[in-house]
Every structure is written in structure tokens, then in C-alpha cells.
Amino acid sequence: MTGRGQERSLTYGDEESTVRCHIRAGDARPGSGDAGTPRDAGTPHDARTPHDARTPDRLRTRSGDALLLDRLRELSGSGSVHSVFTRVVNLLTPDGTLIALAARDGGDAPRTLVTDLAAWTGRGVEAGRSVSFGHGSVTLDRPHPHPPLRVTTAEARPWHAVTPSLADLPPGGLTAAAALLDRLCRAYGPPGGMLGAAPGAGPMETAVARALDEGRTTLVEAVRAGDADRTRRGVLALLGLGPGLTPAGDDFLTGLALLAALPGSRLAGFPPVLRDVLAGYGGRTTDLGLATVSEAADGRARAELLDLLRLLAERRPARDLNVPVRKVLAIGHTSGGDTLSGLAAGLRLEEELRGPL
């Protein structure tokens, strides 16, 4: 779950108080303040002007998802601006795939280009306006007096989502890692989401927290038993559950799916079931939630999460994990903690399914 006023490429969004979220990232929202990382959703605009032939402004891409860069070299056609925030602009490609243009401190992530721009504020980019794709560039239509904005990728450093293997961790290592993540989440993460309702929470938040806990229990028991039908029910119990552009249930699924997608995982049966559910019921969650969970099922996630997994695989001492965990916890309002909860659940399941070595 993300806090009000926070934004996401694949993992940033702002919050609405709904038990199961059906809100799309492009929907208009009332003005909202900043929380966690200082981001806002921006103000929707109604002005529409046709794309013109003026010389476009150019914006360099510093780094980008290697798979996305390859795809953009072959992609042509028209898409649209999906949603605009201070530090990220989400776009729809001609085939409807969601991608992101992040500000320079946005960090590498799947389907994301990190641009040489401090913020998107005041740049004239509006949700719903047309976007042209061709020759590896992305050109955003903007209203007068702004010329089009061409985002170039020729100088972009390719970023590869490299997943480590946890196969060499000794007996008890996975459980110890899970316990460490839980401890750091409760020490530094905000209450809410998968950590349970915050003190003094109202009936809506309490109901969401209870449903999240029940869905987690259902899913973990099903994955442990290798029961595909019950696993589907567990995924459906969590998919889209909670407020925000990436609901807490989606974040938990992201963490669990990422762990299951690691090389040699005993949870390898989970991602195919998850993909099947997403294919049939993707409309139960948001565009951003669906994209984030889908990528995790393929072992692709934000650089902060992959860096943390690499440190676990290297058996680094607990003191070396403090800062990386807190970087993940800084994602959204509770999204980082909700994702780590999914990782911790996956680590425990992995340990159980390995059995004595």
C-alpha cells in the first residue's frame, strides 16, 4: 500500500480508502499532500491540443531496463500518458503496456527509464495526451506553449534485473533471514498493511487488516501443501486488497513471487499459478499493481529489492542489511514493508520445503 501523495513507476501510487482497490492510476483524484518520499499526484488537466511540428525539447535517458530499451528500438506507433506525478510519468505503449519515465533519483526498475530530470513538475506533461514511439525514442505531446518532449535512449546505460540464488544458504539460513526482515520491518516500518492495523485504526482499516491476514494464511498454507486450487484462492483473496495504486495484498504477492522466481527455488510452482490468476482476474487490481506482480513472477523487481536479496545470498551480517532494508521500507507508505512481508513468508516456506539437508 502506498501513502497519500506518493507515486509509483511500478511501485508508487497514492492512497484511496477502499477495501479492494479498483481505481486506475489515470483516474482523477483530489489534491493530496506528500508523505514518505516527497511526491504528489499532480493536478489533472482538461486542455487538449493536437501534436504539432515544432522542434521538440530533448531529454536524455540516464539508464533503463535493458528489456525495455531493446523493445523501444523496434517499437513504433502511438500511445498515451497514463498518469503524472512529481518524480515519475507512467505511459501506455501502443499495445497497452505500462512503462515509466522516472526522475533521476527514481532508481532502476522493470519497464522503467531513468531520465536526466530532477522532477516532472511544471513540464507540461498531462495524463491522457498522446505519446509517439519510434526509433528508440518516446515523444510526449504537450499543450501550448510547450513544444513536444522527446525522451532519447541512445546514451542510456542498460540495467539488468539479475536475480541471485539462495541455494547455498546453510540450514536455518533462510529462516534466520526471514526473522531479520520481520524484525527490521517492525522496528522501522510504519504500521498498516501486512503489519496489521495501526493503533486507533477505524473500522475500514481494521477490516482490511483482518482480510489481509486471512488471505496470507490461506495462501501460505496452500503453497506449503502444493495445492494449486487453494493457491489460486489465496491469490484471489489478496489480489487488489487494500488501498493505493499497489494495494498491500499485491505487494505481499510481489515479495512472495520474487522469492519463488529465484533460481533453484522450491516454490517454483507458485509463479505459474499466479500468472494464470493474473491473466484471468487482472481487472481486480490496479494497472500498477498488475504490472508489479507480473514482473515479480518473472524474477524482475526494483533494484533495491534485488540488492537486498543479493546481500542475503552472500550471507552478509545483519548489520550490513540495516540500510538496504530501510531503503526498501522507504518505498511508498507501507509498500516496502508489505513486499518484505511477502519475501519473509517465501523464505520460511523455502526453508520448510527444503527439509533437512
PDB file of N, CA and C in Angstrom, residues 162 164 166 169 177 180-181 184-185 258 262 302-318 320-329 331 336 339-341 343-344 347:
ATOM      1  N   VAL A 162      19.075  -8.772 -12.381  1.00  0.00           N
ATOM      2  CA  VAL A 162      19.781 -10.027 -12.121  1.00  0.00           C
ATOM      3  C   VAL A 162      19.335 -10.584 -10.773  1.00  0.00           C
ATOM      4  N   PRO A 164      19.705 -13.277  -7.708  1.00  0.00           N
ATOM      5  CA  PRO A 164      20.687 -14.189  -7.114  1.00  0.00           C
ATOM      6  C   PRO A 164      20.040 -15.526  -6.775  1.00  0.00           C
ATOM      7  N   LEU A 166      19.626 -18.349  -3.669  1.00  0.00           N
ATOM      8  CA  LEU A 166      19.781 -18.552  -2.227  1.00  0.00           C
ATOM      9  C   LEU A 166      20.078 -20.011  -1.903  1.00  0.00           C
ATOM     10  N   LEU A 169      22.637 -21.015   0.931  1.00  0.00           N
ATOM     11  CA  LEU A 169      22.450 -20.677   2.340  1.00  0.00           C
ATOM     12  C   LEU A 169      22.383 -21.963   3.161  1.00  0.00           C
ATOM     13  N   ALA A 177      17.088 -15.313   7.958  1.00  0.00           N
ATOM     14  CA  ALA A 177      16.905 -14.133   7.119  1.00  0.00           C
ATOM     15  C   ALA A 177      15.484 -13.598   7.234  1.00  0.00           C
ATOM     16  N   LEU A 180      15.083 -11.782  10.491  1.00  0.00           N
ATOM     17  CA  LEU A 180      15.734 -10.474  10.439  1.00  0.00           C
ATOM     18  C   LEU A 180      14.855  -9.463   9.703  1.00  0.00           C
ATOM     19  N   LEU A 181      14.286  -9.861   8.563  1.00  0.00           N
ATOM     20  CA  LEU A 181      13.410  -8.956   7.819  1.00  0.00           C
ATOM     21  C   LEU A 181      12.206  -8.560   8.660  1.00  0.00           C
ATOM     22  N   LEU A 184      13.327  -6.008  11.387  1.00  0.00           N
ATOM     23  CA  LEU A 184      13.601  -4.678  10.853  1.00  0.00           C
ATOM     24  C   LEU A 184      12.327  -3.986  10.368  1.00  0.00           C
ATOM     25  N   CYS A 185      11.403  -4.756   9.807  1.00  0.00           N
ATOM     26  CA  CYS A 185      10.127  -4.176   9.375  1.00  0.00           C
ATOM     27  C   CYS A 185       9.378  -3.585  10.569  1.00  0.00           C
ATOM     28  N   LEU A 258       8.598 -12.965  -6.136  1.00  0.00           N
ATOM     29  CA  LEU A 258      10.009 -12.717  -6.422  1.00  0.00           C
ATOM     30  C   LEU A 258      10.886 -13.798  -5.807  1.00  0.00           C
ATOM     31  N   LEU A 262      13.339 -17.077  -7.873  1.00  0.00           N
ATOM     32  CA  LEU A 262      14.796 -17.170  -7.797  1.00  0.00           C
ATOM     33  C   LEU A 262      15.266 -18.526  -8.316  1.00  0.00           C
ATOM     34  N   ARG A 302      12.328  -4.011  -8.470  1.00  0.00           N
ATOM     35  CA  ARG A 302      13.151  -2.831  -8.272  1.00  0.00           C
ATOM     36  C   ARG A 302      14.559  -3.202  -7.818  1.00  0.00           C
ATOM     37  N   ALA A 303      15.514  -2.352  -8.172  1.00  0.00           N
ATOM     38  CA  ALA A 303      16.914  -2.611  -7.838  1.00  0.00           C
ATOM     39  C   ALA A 303      17.123  -2.760  -6.337  1.00  0.00           C
ATOM     40  N   GLU A 304      16.373  -2.000  -5.519  1.00  0.00           N
ATOM     41  CA  GLU A 304      16.544  -2.091  -4.071  1.00  0.00           C
ATOM     42  C   GLU A 304      16.231  -3.488  -3.554  1.00  0.00           C
ATOM     43  N   LEU A 305      15.207  -4.117  -4.094  1.00  0.00           N
ATOM     44  CA  LEU A 305      14.837  -5.467  -3.663  1.00  0.00           C
ATOM     45  C   LEU A 305      15.868  -6.494  -4.114  1.00  0.00           C
ATOM     46  N   LEU A 306      16.333  -6.378  -5.343  1.00  0.00           N
ATOM     47  CA  LEU A 306      17.329  -7.325  -5.842  1.00  0.00           C
ATOM     48  C   LEU A 306      18.661  -7.162  -5.113  1.00  0.00           C
ATOM     49  N   ASP A 307      19.012  -5.932  -4.764  1.00  0.00           N
ATOM     50  CA  ASP A 307      20.237  -5.710  -3.988  1.00  0.00           C
ATOM     51  C   ASP A 307      20.143  -6.371  -2.620  1.00  0.00           C
ATOM     52  N   LEU A 308      18.988  -6.282  -1.993  1.00  0.00           N
ATOM     53  CA  LEU A 308      18.797  -6.909  -0.689  1.00  0.00           C
ATOM     54  C   LEU A 308      18.916  -8.430  -0.789  1.00  0.00           C
ATOM     55  N   LEU A 309      18.303  -9.013  -1.807  1.00  0.00           N
ATOM     56  CA  LEU A 309      18.408 -10.460  -1.991  1.00  0.00           C
ATOM     57  C   LEU A 309      19.852 -10.885  -2.245  1.00  0.00           C
ATOM     58  N   ARG A 310      20.593 -10.076  -2.979  1.00  0.00           N
ATOM     59  CA  ARG A 310      21.998 -10.394  -3.232  1.00  0.00           C
ATOM     60  C   ARG A 310      22.793 -10.428  -1.928  1.00  0.00           C
ATOM     61  N   LEU A 311      22.531  -9.485  -1.041  1.00  0.00           N
ATOM     62  CA  LEU A 311      23.226  -9.453   0.247  1.00  0.00           C
ATOM     63  C   LEU A 311      22.872 -10.674   1.093  1.00  0.00           C
ATOM     64  N   LEU A 312      21.611 -11.094   1.036  1.00  0.00           N
ATOM     65  CA  LEU A 312      21.211 -12.314   1.752  1.00  0.00           C
ATOM     66  C   LEU A 312      21.950 -13.524   1.182  1.00  0.00           C
ATOM     67  N   ALA A 313      22.050 -13.587  -0.151  1.00  0.00           N
ATOM     68  CA  ALA A 313      22.733 -14.718  -0.780  1.00  0.00           C
ATOM     69  C   ALA A 313      24.210 -14.749  -0.416  1.00  0.00           C
ATOM     70  N   GLU A 314      24.782 -13.580  -0.187  1.00  0.00           N
ATOM     71  CA  GLU A 314      26.199 -13.500   0.178  1.00  0.00           C
ATOM     72  C   GLU A 314      26.439 -13.738   1.669  1.00  0.00           C
ATOM     73  N   ARG A 315      25.381 -14.003   2.416  1.00  0.00           N
ATOM     74  CA  ARG A 315      25.453 -14.261   3.854  1.00  0.00           C
ATOM     75  C   ARG A 315      26.091 -13.102   4.612  1.00  0.00           C
ATOM     76  N   ARG A 316      25.724 -11.914   4.208  1.00  0.00           N
ATOM     77  CA  ARG A 316      26.266 -10.741   4.880  1.00  0.00           C
ATOM     78  C   ARG A 316      25.708 -10.637   6.288  1.00  0.00           C
ATOM     79  N   PRO A 317      26.482 -10.102   7.229  1.00  0.00           N
ATOM     80  CA  PRO A 317      25.995  -9.980   8.608  1.00  0.00           C
ATOM     81  C   PRO A 317      24.809  -9.030   8.703  1.00  0.00           C
ATOM     82  N   ALA A 318      24.046  -9.184   9.784  1.00  0.00           N
ATOM     83  CA  ALA A 318      22.817  -8.412   9.946  1.00  0.00           C
ATOM     84  C   ALA A 318      23.068  -6.910   9.872  1.00  0.00           C
ATOM     85  N   ASP A 320      24.954  -5.303   8.006  1.00  0.00           N
ATOM     86  CA  ASP A 320      25.071  -4.839   6.624  1.00  0.00           C
ATOM     87  C   ASP A 320      23.716  -4.745   5.920  1.00  0.00           C
ATOM     88  N   LEU A 321      22.677  -5.303   6.530  1.00  0.00           N
ATOM     89  CA  LEU A 321      21.361  -5.310   5.902  1.00  0.00           C
ATOM     90  C   LEU A 321      20.464  -4.180   6.395  1.00  0.00           C
ATOM     91  N   ASN A 322      20.896  -3.499   7.432  1.00  0.00           N
ATOM     92  CA  ASN A 322      20.061  -2.457   8.026  1.00  0.00           C
ATOM     93  C   ASN A 322      19.696  -1.381   7.008  1.00  0.00           C
ATOM     94  N   VAL A 323      20.695  -0.809   6.375  1.00  0.00           N
ATOM     95  CA  VAL A 323      20.439   0.276   5.416  1.00  0.00           C
ATOM     96  C   VAL A 323      19.677  -0.218   4.190  1.00  0.00           C
ATOM     97  N   PRO A 324      20.066  -1.354   3.566  1.00  0.00           N
ATOM     98  CA  PRO A 324      19.290  -1.830   2.416  1.00  0.00           C
ATOM     99  C   PRO A 324      17.823  -2.104   2.738  1.00  0.00           C
ATOM    100  N   VAL A 325      17.553  -2.668   3.920  1.00  0.00           N
ATOM    101  CA  VAL A 325      16.161  -2.912   4.301  1.00  0.00           C
ATOM    102  C   VAL A 325      15.412  -1.599   4.452  1.00  0.00           C
ATOM    103  N   ARG A 326      16.056  -0.622   5.035  1.00  0.00           N
ATOM    104  CA  ARG A 326      15.378   0.662   5.227  1.00  0.00           C
ATOM    105  C   ARG A 326      15.140   1.367   3.893  1.00  0.00           C
ATOM    106  N   LYS A 327      15.990   1.126   2.902  1.00  0.00           N
ATOM    107  CA  LYS A 327      15.730   1.660   1.560  1.00  0.00           C
ATOM    108  C   LYS A 327      14.462   1.049   0.978  1.00  0.00           C
ATOM    109  N   VAL A 328      14.284  -0.252   1.183  1.00  0.00           N
ATOM    110  CA  VAL A 328      13.064  -0.895   0.698  1.00  0.00           C
ATOM    111  C   VAL A 328      11.855  -0.377   1.465  1.00  0.00           C
ATOM    112  N   LEU A 329      12.003  -0.212   2.777  1.00  0.00           N
ATOM    113  CA  LEU A 329      10.889   0.287   3.580  1.00  0.00           C
ATOM    114  C   LEU A 329      10.470   1.701   3.181  1.00  0.00           C
ATOM    115  N   ILE A 331       9.969   2.674   0.249  1.00  0.00           N
ATOM    116  CA  ILE A 331       9.126   2.608  -0.943  1.00  0.00           C
ATOM    117  C   ILE A 331       7.669   2.757  -0.515  1.00  0.00           C
ATOM    118  N   GLY A 336       6.860  -0.981   0.881  1.00  0.00           N
ATOM    119  CA  GLY A 336       8.122  -1.660   1.127  1.00  0.00           C
ATOM    120  C   GLY A 336       7.987  -2.740   2.180  1.00  0.00           C
ATOM    121  N   THR A 339       5.930  -5.710   0.874  1.00  0.00           N
ATOM    122  CA  THR A 339       6.719  -6.553  -0.018  1.00  0.00           C
ATOM    123  C   THR A 339       7.696  -7.409   0.774  1.00  0.00           C
ATOM    124  N   LEU A 340       8.339  -6.821   1.781  1.00  0.00           N
ATOM    125  CA  LEU A 340       9.255  -7.587   2.624  1.00  0.00           C
ATOM    126  C   LEU A 340       8.519  -8.678   3.391  1.00  0.00           C
ATOM    127  N   SER A 341       7.262  -8.442   3.759  1.00  0.00           N
ATOM    128  CA  SER A 341       6.465  -9.484   4.414  1.00  0.00           C
ATOM    129  C   SER A 341       6.289 -10.682   3.483  1.00  0.00           C
ATOM    130  N   LEU A 343       8.407 -11.478   1.048  1.00  0.00           N
ATOM    131  CA  LEU A 343       9.722 -12.111   0.970  1.00  0.00           C
ATOM    132  C   LEU A 343       9.970 -13.011   2.180  1.00  0.00           C
ATOM    133  N   ALA A 344       9.642 -12.504   3.365  1.00  0.00           N
ATOM    134  CA  ALA A 344       9.862 -13.286   4.585  1.00  0.00           C
ATOM    135  C   ALA A 344       9.034 -14.559   4.576  1.00  0.00           C
ATOM    136  N   LEU A 347      10.762 -16.971   2.274  1.00  0.00           N
ATOM    137  CA  LEU A 347      11.974 -17.535   2.872  1.00  0.00           C
ATOM    138  C   LEU A 347      11.639 -18.677   3.831  1.00  0.00           C
TER     139      LEU A 347
END
